[in-house]
PDB file of C-alpha atoms and ligand atoms in Angstrom:
ATOM      1  CA  MET Y   1     -40.083 -86.797 -90.937  1.00  0.00           C
ATOM      2  CA  PRO Y   2     -36.583 -87.943 -92.100  1.00  0.00           C
ATOM      3  CA  ALA Y   3     -36.660 -91.249 -93.950  1.00  0.00           C
ATOM      4  CA  LEU Y   4     -35.614 -94.419 -92.152  1.00  0.00           C
ATOM      5  CA  THR Y   5     -33.647 -97.061 -94.062  1.00  0.00           C
ATOM      6  CA  LEU Y   6     -32.475-100.347 -92.588  1.00  0.00           C
ATOM      7  CA  TYR Y   7     -29.525-102.121 -94.195  1.00  0.00           C
ATOM      8  CA  HIS Y   8     -30.533-105.657 -93.512  1.00  0.00           C
ATOM      9  CA  ALA Y   9     -29.453-109.224 -94.141  1.00  0.00           C
ATOM     10  CA  THR Y  10     -31.944-111.974 -93.450  1.00  0.00           C
ATOM     11  CA  ARG Y  11     -31.331-114.420 -90.598  1.00  0.00           C
ATOM     12  CA  SER Y  12     -28.731-112.180 -89.041  1.00  0.00           C
ATOM     13  CA  ARG Y  13     -28.292-109.771 -86.170  1.00  0.00           C
ATOM     14  CA  SER Y  14     -30.089-107.114 -88.200  1.00  0.00           C
ATOM     15  CA  ALA Y  15     -33.290-108.930 -87.175  1.00  0.00           C
ATOM     16  CA  ILE Y  16     -32.817-107.054 -83.870  1.00  0.00           C
ATOM     17  CA  ALA Y  17     -33.118-103.685 -85.627  1.00  0.00           C
ATOM     18  CA  LEU Y  18     -35.983-104.959 -87.784  1.00  0.00           C
ATOM     19  CA  TRP Y  19     -37.944-105.919 -84.668  1.00  0.00           C
ATOM     20  CA  MET Y  20     -37.188-102.552 -83.069  1.00  0.00           C
ATOM     21  CA  LEU Y  21     -38.439-100.725 -86.178  1.00  0.00           C
ATOM     22  CA  GLU Y  22     -41.663-102.718 -86.003  1.00  0.00           C
ATOM     23  CA  GLU Y  23     -42.050-101.764 -82.332  1.00  0.00           C
ATOM     24  CA  VAL Y  24     -41.566 -98.096 -83.262  1.00  0.00           C
ATOM     25  CA  GLY Y  25     -44.137 -98.331 -86.029  1.00  0.00           C
ATOM     26  CA  ALA Y  26     -42.725 -95.526 -88.227  1.00  0.00           C
ATOM     27  CA  PRO Y  27     -42.452 -96.213 -91.981  1.00  0.00           C
ATOM     28  CA  TYR Y  28     -39.078 -97.506 -93.117  1.00  0.00           C
ATOM     29  CA  ASP Y  29     -37.363 -98.953 -96.182  1.00  0.00           C
ATOM     30  CA  ILE Y  30     -35.163-101.997 -96.309  1.00  0.00           C
ATOM     31  CA  LYS Y  31     -32.010-102.277 -98.362  1.00  0.00           C
ATOM     32  CA  LEU Y  32     -31.327-105.973 -98.524  1.00  0.00           C
ATOM     33  CA  LEU Y  33     -27.727-107.172 -98.487  1.00  0.00           C
ATOM     34  CA  LYS Y  34     -26.686-110.696 -99.315  1.00  0.00           C
ATOM     35  CA  LEU Y  35     -23.833-111.651 -97.022  1.00  0.00           C
ATOM     36  CA  SER Y  36     -23.252-114.778 -99.117  1.00  0.00           C
ATOM     37  CA  GLU Y  37     -22.520-112.526-102.106  1.00  0.00           C
ATOM     38  CA  GLY Y  38     -20.302-110.185-100.114  1.00  0.00           C
ATOM     39  CA  ASP Y  39     -22.631-107.170-100.488  1.00  0.00           C
ATOM     40  CA  ASN Y  40     -21.563-106.049 -97.021  1.00  0.00           C
ATOM     41  CA  LEU Y  41     -17.935-105.747 -98.131  1.00  0.00           C
ATOM     42  CA  LYS Y  42     -18.615-103.707-101.262  1.00  0.00           C
ATOM     43  CA  PRO Y  43     -17.449-100.061-101.268  1.00  0.00           C
ATOM     44  CA  ASP Y  44     -20.931 -98.516-101.264  1.00  0.00           C
ATOM     45  CA  TYR Y  45     -21.860-100.374 -98.076  1.00  0.00           C
ATOM     46  CA  LEU Y  46     -18.439 -99.925 -96.447  1.00  0.00           C
ATOM     47  CA  ALA Y  47     -19.052 -96.190 -96.841  1.00  0.00           C
ATOM     48  CA  ILE Y  48     -22.050 -96.670 -94.540  1.00  0.00           C
ATOM     49  CA  ASN Y  49     -20.505 -99.149 -92.118  1.00  0.00           C
ATOM     50  CA  PRO Y  50     -16.729 -99.555 -92.468  1.00  0.00           C
ATOM     51  CA  MET Y  51     -17.036-102.697 -90.313  1.00  0.00           C
ATOM     52  CA  GLY Y  52     -18.920-104.361 -93.156  1.00  0.00           C
ATOM     53  CA  LYS Y  53     -21.493-105.641 -90.685  1.00  0.00           C
ATOM     54  CA  VAL Y  54     -25.271-105.453 -90.592  1.00  0.00           C
ATOM     55  CA  PRO Y  55     -27.385-103.857 -89.310  1.00  0.00           C
ATOM     56  CA  ALA Y  56     -26.963-100.207 -90.181  1.00  0.00           C
ATOM     57  CA  LEU Y  57     -29.697 -97.613 -89.990  1.00  0.00           C
ATOM     58  CA  LYS Y  58     -29.990 -94.355 -91.903  1.00  0.00           C
ATOM     59  CA  HIS Y  59     -32.330 -91.735 -90.520  1.00  0.00           C
ATOM     60  CA  GLY Y  60     -32.147 -88.698 -92.763  1.00  0.00           C
ATOM     61  CA  ASP Y  61     -28.442 -87.851 -92.705  1.00  0.00           C
ATOM     62  CA  ALA Y  62     -27.741 -89.764 -89.498  1.00  0.00           C
ATOM     63  CA  VAL Y  63     -26.142 -93.196 -89.746  1.00  0.00           C
ATOM     64  CA  VAL Y  64     -26.230 -95.546 -86.773  1.00  0.00           C
ATOM     65  CA  THR Y  65     -24.501 -98.921 -86.662  1.00  0.00           C
ATOM     66  CA  GLU Y  66     -24.388-101.600 -83.925  1.00  0.00           C
ATOM     67  CA  ALA Y  67     -27.702-103.269 -83.163  1.00  0.00           C
ATOM     68  CA  ALA Y  68     -27.914-102.079 -79.550  1.00  0.00           C
ATOM     69  CA  ALA Y  69     -27.069 -98.490 -80.546  1.00  0.00           C
ATOM     70  CA  ILE Y  70     -29.793 -98.606 -83.215  1.00  0.00           C
ATOM     71  CA  CYS Y  71     -32.353 -99.777 -80.635  1.00  0.00           C
ATOM     72  CA  THR Y  72     -31.273 -97.069 -78.184  1.00  0.00           C
ATOM     73  CA  TYR Y  73     -31.395 -94.431 -80.926  1.00  0.00           C
ATOM     74  CA  LEU Y  74     -34.853 -95.394 -82.168  1.00  0.00           C
ATOM     75  CA  ALA Y  75     -36.282 -95.533 -78.645  1.00  0.00           C
ATOM     76  CA  ASP Y  76     -35.017 -91.991 -78.001  1.00  0.00           C
ATOM     77  CA  GLU Y  77     -36.010 -90.598 -81.422  1.00  0.00           C
ATOM     78  CA  PHE Y  78     -39.564 -91.892 -81.115  1.00  0.00           C
ATOM     79  CA  PRO Y  79     -40.368 -91.237 -77.441  1.00  0.00           C
ATOM     80  CA  ALA Y  80     -44.137 -91.430 -77.937  1.00  0.00           C
ATOM     81  CA  ASN Y  81     -43.783 -95.219 -78.057  1.00  0.00           C
ATOM     82  CA  LYS Y  82     -42.358 -95.264 -74.514  1.00  0.00           C
ATOM     83  CA  LEU Y  83     -39.669 -97.759 -75.474  1.00  0.00           C
ATOM     84  CA  ASN Y  84     -36.991 -95.786 -73.612  1.00  0.00           C
ATOM     85  CA  VAL Y  85     -36.481 -94.498 -70.101  1.00  0.00           C
ATOM     86  CA  PRO Y  86     -35.932 -90.777 -70.671  1.00  0.00           C
ATOM     87  CA  VAL Y  87     -32.964 -88.683 -69.536  1.00  0.00           C
ATOM     88  CA  GLY Y  88     -33.684 -87.309 -66.069  1.00  0.00           C
ATOM     89  CA  THR Y  89     -35.474 -90.459 -64.897  1.00  0.00           C
ATOM     90  CA  PRO Y  90     -33.627 -92.368 -62.126  1.00  0.00           C
ATOM     91  CA  ARG Y  91     -34.504 -95.750 -63.732  1.00  0.00           C
ATOM     92  CA  ARG Y  92     -32.545 -94.738 -66.845  1.00  0.00           C
ATOM     93  CA  GLY Y  93     -29.348 -96.001 -65.220  1.00  0.00           C
ATOM     94  CA  VAL Y  94     -30.630 -99.569 -65.037  1.00  0.00           C
ATOM     95  CA  TYR Y  95     -32.113 -99.290 -68.532  1.00  0.00           C
ATOM     96  CA  LEU Y  96     -28.746 -98.220 -69.987  1.00  0.00           C
ATOM     97  CA  LYS Y  97     -27.002-100.980 -68.037  1.00  0.00           C
ATOM     98  CA  TRP Y  98     -29.102-103.602 -69.836  1.00  0.00           C
ATOM     99  CA  LEU Y  99     -28.600-102.007 -73.251  1.00  0.00           C
ATOM    100  CA  PHE Y 100     -24.820-102.257 -72.766  1.00  0.00           C
ATOM    101  CA  PHE Y 101     -24.942-105.616 -70.992  1.00  0.00           C
ATOM    102  CA  GLY Y 102     -26.120-107.365 -74.179  1.00  0.00           C
ATOM    103  CA  PRO Y 103     -23.245-106.561 -76.539  1.00  0.00           C
ATOM    104  CA  SER Y 104     -20.486-106.018 -73.964  1.00  0.00           C
ATOM    105  CA  VAL Y 105     -21.167-108.812 -71.463  1.00  0.00           C
ATOM    106  CA  ILE Y 106     -23.642-111.488 -72.660  1.00  0.00           C
ATOM    107  CA  GLU Y 107     -22.375-111.779 -76.221  1.00  0.00           C
ATOM    108  CA  PRO Y 108     -18.631-112.018 -75.426  1.00  0.00           C
ATOM    109  CA  ALA Y 109     -19.317-114.413 -72.523  1.00  0.00           C
ATOM    110  CA  MET Y 110     -21.401-116.589 -74.852  1.00  0.00           C
ATOM    111  CA  MET Y 111     -18.827-116.519 -77.659  1.00  0.00           C
ATOM    112  CA  ASP Y 112     -16.003-117.302 -75.233  1.00  0.00           C
ATOM    113  CA  ARG Y 113     -17.958-120.361 -74.175  1.00  0.00           C
ATOM    114  CA  ALA Y 114     -18.690-121.346 -77.791  1.00  0.00           C
ATOM    115  CA  PHE Y 115     -15.085-120.869 -78.956  1.00  0.00           C
ATOM    116  CA  PRO Y 116     -12.938-121.673 -75.923  1.00  0.00           C
ATOM    117  CA  ARG Y 117      -9.465-120.194 -75.816  1.00  0.00           C
ATOM    118  CA  LYS Y 118      -6.386-122.335 -75.197  1.00  0.00           C
ATOM    119  CA  GLU Y 119      -6.117-120.748 -71.807  1.00  0.00           C
ATOM    120  CA  SER Y 120      -9.143-119.277 -70.024  1.00  0.00           C
ATOM    121  CA  PRO Y 121      -8.712-115.612 -69.190  1.00  0.00           C
ATOM    122  CA  ARG Y 122      -8.862-114.720 -65.499  1.00  0.00           C
ATOM    123  CA  ALA Y 123     -12.448-113.676 -64.703  1.00  0.00           C
ATOM    124  CA  SER Y 124     -11.171-110.457 -63.171  1.00  0.00           C
ATOM    125  CA  THR Y 125      -9.390-109.420 -66.370  1.00  0.00           C
ATOM    126  CA  VAL Y 126     -12.287-109.649 -68.835  1.00  0.00           C
ATOM    127  CA  GLY Y 127     -15.228-107.255 -68.759  1.00  0.00           C
ATOM    128  CA  TRP Y 128     -17.762-110.078 -68.774  1.00  0.00           C
ATOM    129  CA  ARG Y 129     -16.302-112.005 -65.791  1.00  0.00           C
ATOM    130  CA  ASP Y 130     -17.586-115.516 -66.608  1.00  0.00           C
ATOM    131  CA  PHE Y 131     -20.475-117.185 -68.436  1.00  0.00           C
ATOM    132  CA  ASP Y 132     -22.284-118.682 -65.411  1.00  0.00           C
ATOM    133  CA  THR Y 133     -22.245-115.464 -63.387  1.00  0.00           C
ATOM    134  CA  VAL Y 134     -23.555-113.516 -66.385  1.00  0.00           C
ATOM    135  CA  LEU Y 135     -26.465-115.907 -66.899  1.00  0.00           C
ATOM    136  CA  ASP Y 136     -27.332-115.935 -63.179  1.00  0.00           C
ATOM    137  CA  ILE Y 137     -27.508-112.144 -63.188  1.00  0.00           C
ATOM    138  CA  VAL Y 138     -29.815-112.057 -66.213  1.00  0.00           C
ATOM    139  CA  ALA Y 139     -32.029-114.846 -64.820  1.00  0.00           C
ATOM    140  CA  LYS Y 140     -32.361-113.016 -61.499  1.00  0.00           C
ATOM    141  CA  ALA Y 141     -33.339-109.791 -63.281  1.00  0.00           C
ATOM    142  CA  LEU Y 142     -36.045-111.665 -65.186  1.00  0.00           C
ATOM    143  CA  MET Y 143     -37.598-113.340 -62.121  1.00  0.00           C
ATOM    144  CA  ARG Y 144     -39.599-110.224 -61.311  1.00  0.00           C
ATOM    145  CA  GLY Y 145     -40.739-109.678 -64.922  1.00  0.00           C
ATOM    146  CA  PRO Y 146     -42.536-109.449 -67.137  1.00  0.00           C
ATOM    147  CA  TYR Y 147     -39.744-107.303 -68.639  1.00  0.00           C
ATOM    148  CA  LEU Y 148     -36.259-106.232 -67.612  1.00  0.00           C
ATOM    149  CA  MET Y 149     -37.575-102.864 -66.471  1.00  0.00           C
ATOM    150  CA  GLY Y 150     -40.580-104.428 -64.726  1.00  0.00           C
ATOM    151  CA  GLU Y 151     -43.934-103.592 -66.286  1.00  0.00           C
ATOM    152  CA  GLN Y 152     -42.433-101.411 -69.033  1.00  0.00           C
ATOM    153  CA  PHE Y 153     -41.268-103.089 -72.242  1.00  0.00           C
ATOM    154  CA  THR Y 154     -38.211-101.198 -73.531  1.00  0.00           C
ATOM    155  CA  ALA Y 155     -35.487-101.265 -76.157  1.00  0.00           C
ATOM    156  CA  ALA Y 156     -33.394-103.192 -73.601  1.00  0.00           C
ATOM    157  CA  ASP Y 157     -35.785-106.148 -73.991  1.00  0.00           C
ATOM    158  CA  VAL Y 158     -35.281-106.095 -77.762  1.00  0.00           C
ATOM    159  CA  VAL Y 159     -31.504-106.262 -77.252  1.00  0.00           C
ATOM    160  CA  ILE Y 160     -31.327-108.790 -74.403  1.00  0.00           C
ATOM    161  CA  GLY Y 161     -34.291-110.853 -75.627  1.00  0.00           C
ATOM    162  CA  SER Y 162     -32.778-111.180 -79.109  1.00  0.00           C
ATOM    163  CA  GLY Y 163     -29.454-112.295 -77.619  1.00  0.00           C
ATOM    164  CA  LEU Y 164     -31.082-114.924 -75.406  1.00  0.00           C
ATOM    165  CA  ARG Y 165     -33.236-116.171 -78.276  1.00  0.00           C
ATOM    166  CA  PHE Y 166     -30.228-116.495 -80.564  1.00  0.00           C
ATOM    167  CA  GLY Y 167     -28.169-118.141 -77.822  1.00  0.00           C
ATOM    168  CA  MET Y 168     -30.838-120.729 -77.002  1.00  0.00           C
ATOM    169  CA  MET Y 169     -31.581-121.406 -80.671  1.00  0.00           C
ATOM    170  CA  PHE Y 170     -27.933-122.310 -81.296  1.00  0.00           C
ATOM    171  CA  LYS Y 171     -27.558-124.102 -77.934  1.00  0.00           C
ATOM    172  CA  LEU Y 172     -25.018-121.550 -76.776  1.00  0.00           C
ATOM    173  CA  ILE Y 173     -27.189-120.571 -73.806  1.00  0.00           C
ATOM    174  CA  PRO Y 174     -29.022-123.131 -71.651  1.00  0.00           C
ATOM    175  CA  GLU Y 175     -32.831-123.126 -71.865  1.00  0.00           C
ATOM    176  CA  ARG Y 176     -33.380-121.930 -68.312  1.00  0.00           C
ATOM    177  CA  LYS Y 177     -37.030-121.498 -67.400  1.00  0.00           C
ATOM    178  CA  GLU Y 178     -36.634-117.732 -66.899  1.00  0.00           C
ATOM    179  CA  PHE Y 179     -35.068-117.326 -70.341  1.00  0.00           C
ATOM    180  CA  ALA Y 180     -37.502-119.602 -72.186  1.00  0.00           C
ATOM    181  CA  GLU Y 181     -40.556-117.891 -70.680  1.00  0.00           C
ATOM    182  CA  TYR Y 182     -39.164-114.412 -71.326  1.00  0.00           C
ATOM    183  CA  VAL Y 183     -38.270-115.171 -74.947  1.00  0.00           C
ATOM    184  CA  ALA Y 184     -41.718-116.719 -75.538  1.00  0.00           C
ATOM    185  CA  ARG Y 185     -43.390-113.631 -74.008  1.00  0.00           C
ATOM    186  CA  LEU Y 186     -41.370-111.343 -76.275  1.00  0.00           C
ATOM    187  CA  GLY Y 187     -41.991-113.511 -79.327  1.00  0.00           C
ATOM    188  CA  ALA Y 188     -45.740-113.175 -78.806  1.00  0.00           C
ATOM    189  CA  ARG Y 189     -45.580-109.408 -79.310  1.00  0.00           C
ATOM    190  CA  PRO Y 190     -47.240-108.390 -82.582  1.00  0.00           C
ATOM    191  CA  ALA Y 191     -44.195-106.338 -83.629  1.00  0.00           C
ATOM    192  CA  ALA Y 192     -41.880-109.312 -83.060  1.00  0.00           C
ATOM    193  CA  LYS Y 193     -44.178-111.519 -85.120  1.00  0.00           C
ATOM    194  CA  ARG Y 194     -44.310-108.958 -87.939  1.00  0.00           C
ATOM    195  CA  ALA Y 195     -40.515-108.654 -87.957  1.00  0.00           C
ATOM    196  CA  GLU Y 196     -40.073-112.426 -88.048  1.00  0.00           C
ATOM    197  CA  ALA Y 197     -42.580-112.791 -90.877  1.00  0.00           C
ATOM    198  CA  LYS Y 198     -40.883-110.007 -92.846  1.00  0.00           C
ATOM    199  CA  ASP Y 199     -37.460-111.568 -92.368  1.00  0.00           C
ATOM    200  CA  LYS Y 200     -38.772-114.947 -93.564  1.00  0.00           C
ATOM    201  CA  GLU Y 201     -40.464-113.363 -96.560  1.00  0.00           C
ATOM    202  CA  LEU Y 202     -37.268-111.516 -97.538  1.00  0.00           C
ATOM    203  CA  SER Y 203     -35.257-114.669 -97.069  1.00  0.00           C
ATOM    204  CA  ALA Y 204     -37.584-116.666 -99.343  1.00  0.00           C
ATOM    205  CA  ALA Y 205     -37.654-113.984-102.052  1.00  0.00           C
TER     206      ALA Y 205
HETATM  207  N1  GSH C   1     -21.503-105.771 -83.221  1.00  0.00           N
HETATM  208  C1  GSH C   1     -22.377-105.840 -84.356  1.00  0.00           C
HETATM  209  C2  GSH C   1     -22.303-107.224 -84.921  1.00  0.00           C
HETATM  210  C3  GSH C   1     -23.082-107.363 -86.201  1.00  0.00           C
HETATM  211  C4  GSH C   1     -22.727-108.669 -86.906  1.00  0.00           C
HETATM  212  O1  GSH C   1     -21.864-109.430 -86.478  1.00  0.00           O
HETATM  213  N2  GSH C   1     -23.405-108.900 -88.042  1.00  0.00           N
HETATM  214  C5  GSH C   1     -23.097-110.069 -88.843  1.00  0.00           C
HETATM  215  C6  GSH C   1     -24.389-110.779 -89.211  1.00  0.00           C
HETATM  216  S1  GSH C   1     -25.090-111.605 -87.805  1.00  0.00           S
HETATM  217  C7  GSH C   1     -22.433-109.630 -90.145  1.00  0.00           C
HETATM  218  O2  GSH C   1     -22.706-108.568 -90.639  1.00  0.00           O
HETATM  219  N3  GSH C   1     -21.552-110.483 -90.683  1.00  0.00           N
HETATM  220  C8  GSH C   1     -20.969-110.273 -91.956  1.00  0.00           C
HETATM  221  C9  GSH C   1     -19.472-110.346 -91.922  1.00  0.00           C
HETATM  222  O3  GSH C   1     -18.884-110.232 -90.837  1.00  0.00           O
HETATM  223  O4  GSH C   1     -18.891-110.459 -92.992  1.00  0.00           O
HETATM  224  C10 GSH C   1     -23.804-105.471 -83.958  1.00  0.00           C
HETATM  225  O5  GSH C   1     -24.208-105.782 -82.840  1.00  0.00           O
HETATM  226  O6  GSH C   1     -24.521-104.859 -84.774  1.00  0.00           O
END
């Protein structure tokens, strides 16, 4: 099996990929980068991710960057774990919607709220419409539960759950009951606990 290597910085968005790797359960190595020392902007890492951002994943010769893309990739590469909705399945459309909704709708809506512009963009001109509508849509999707895709836990939960957790932790997203319960449910997963413990351990080292 090709080797898996995660380029990781502690207490960062690469925790999303770390959690996903723990869900997959395949062996992997970690190359630790210190953002405070600018490791992510050094030439050897820029050759892996020219954006100078973590996470990045190497799988044999394949390099994947962007946390949501890494989760999608791992779910498809390790189908035995049933963390994806396979090609040819009608539910895959909704699954892909949630994988894209995290980085292209929730995150920009949240950051727009956190760092307001001088003039608010018209809701019809930005791809994420507006913060309140976005949160209502996510909350409604979670009412059925326990996961975004119903009974099946998928890579989409790793992406959306991580975003909600981060947002609530930094008070960028309100602690709505649906979000708090969902994030607690996800946090109780053994793989999520292992990833959190590993991140803490690496951070302390
Ligand atoms: N769109 C990227 C964002 C990744 C990102 O912003 N990572 C931050 C850490 S949370 C980073 O690498 N920051 C270092 C820097 O920008 O210098 C993804 O989802 O993977």
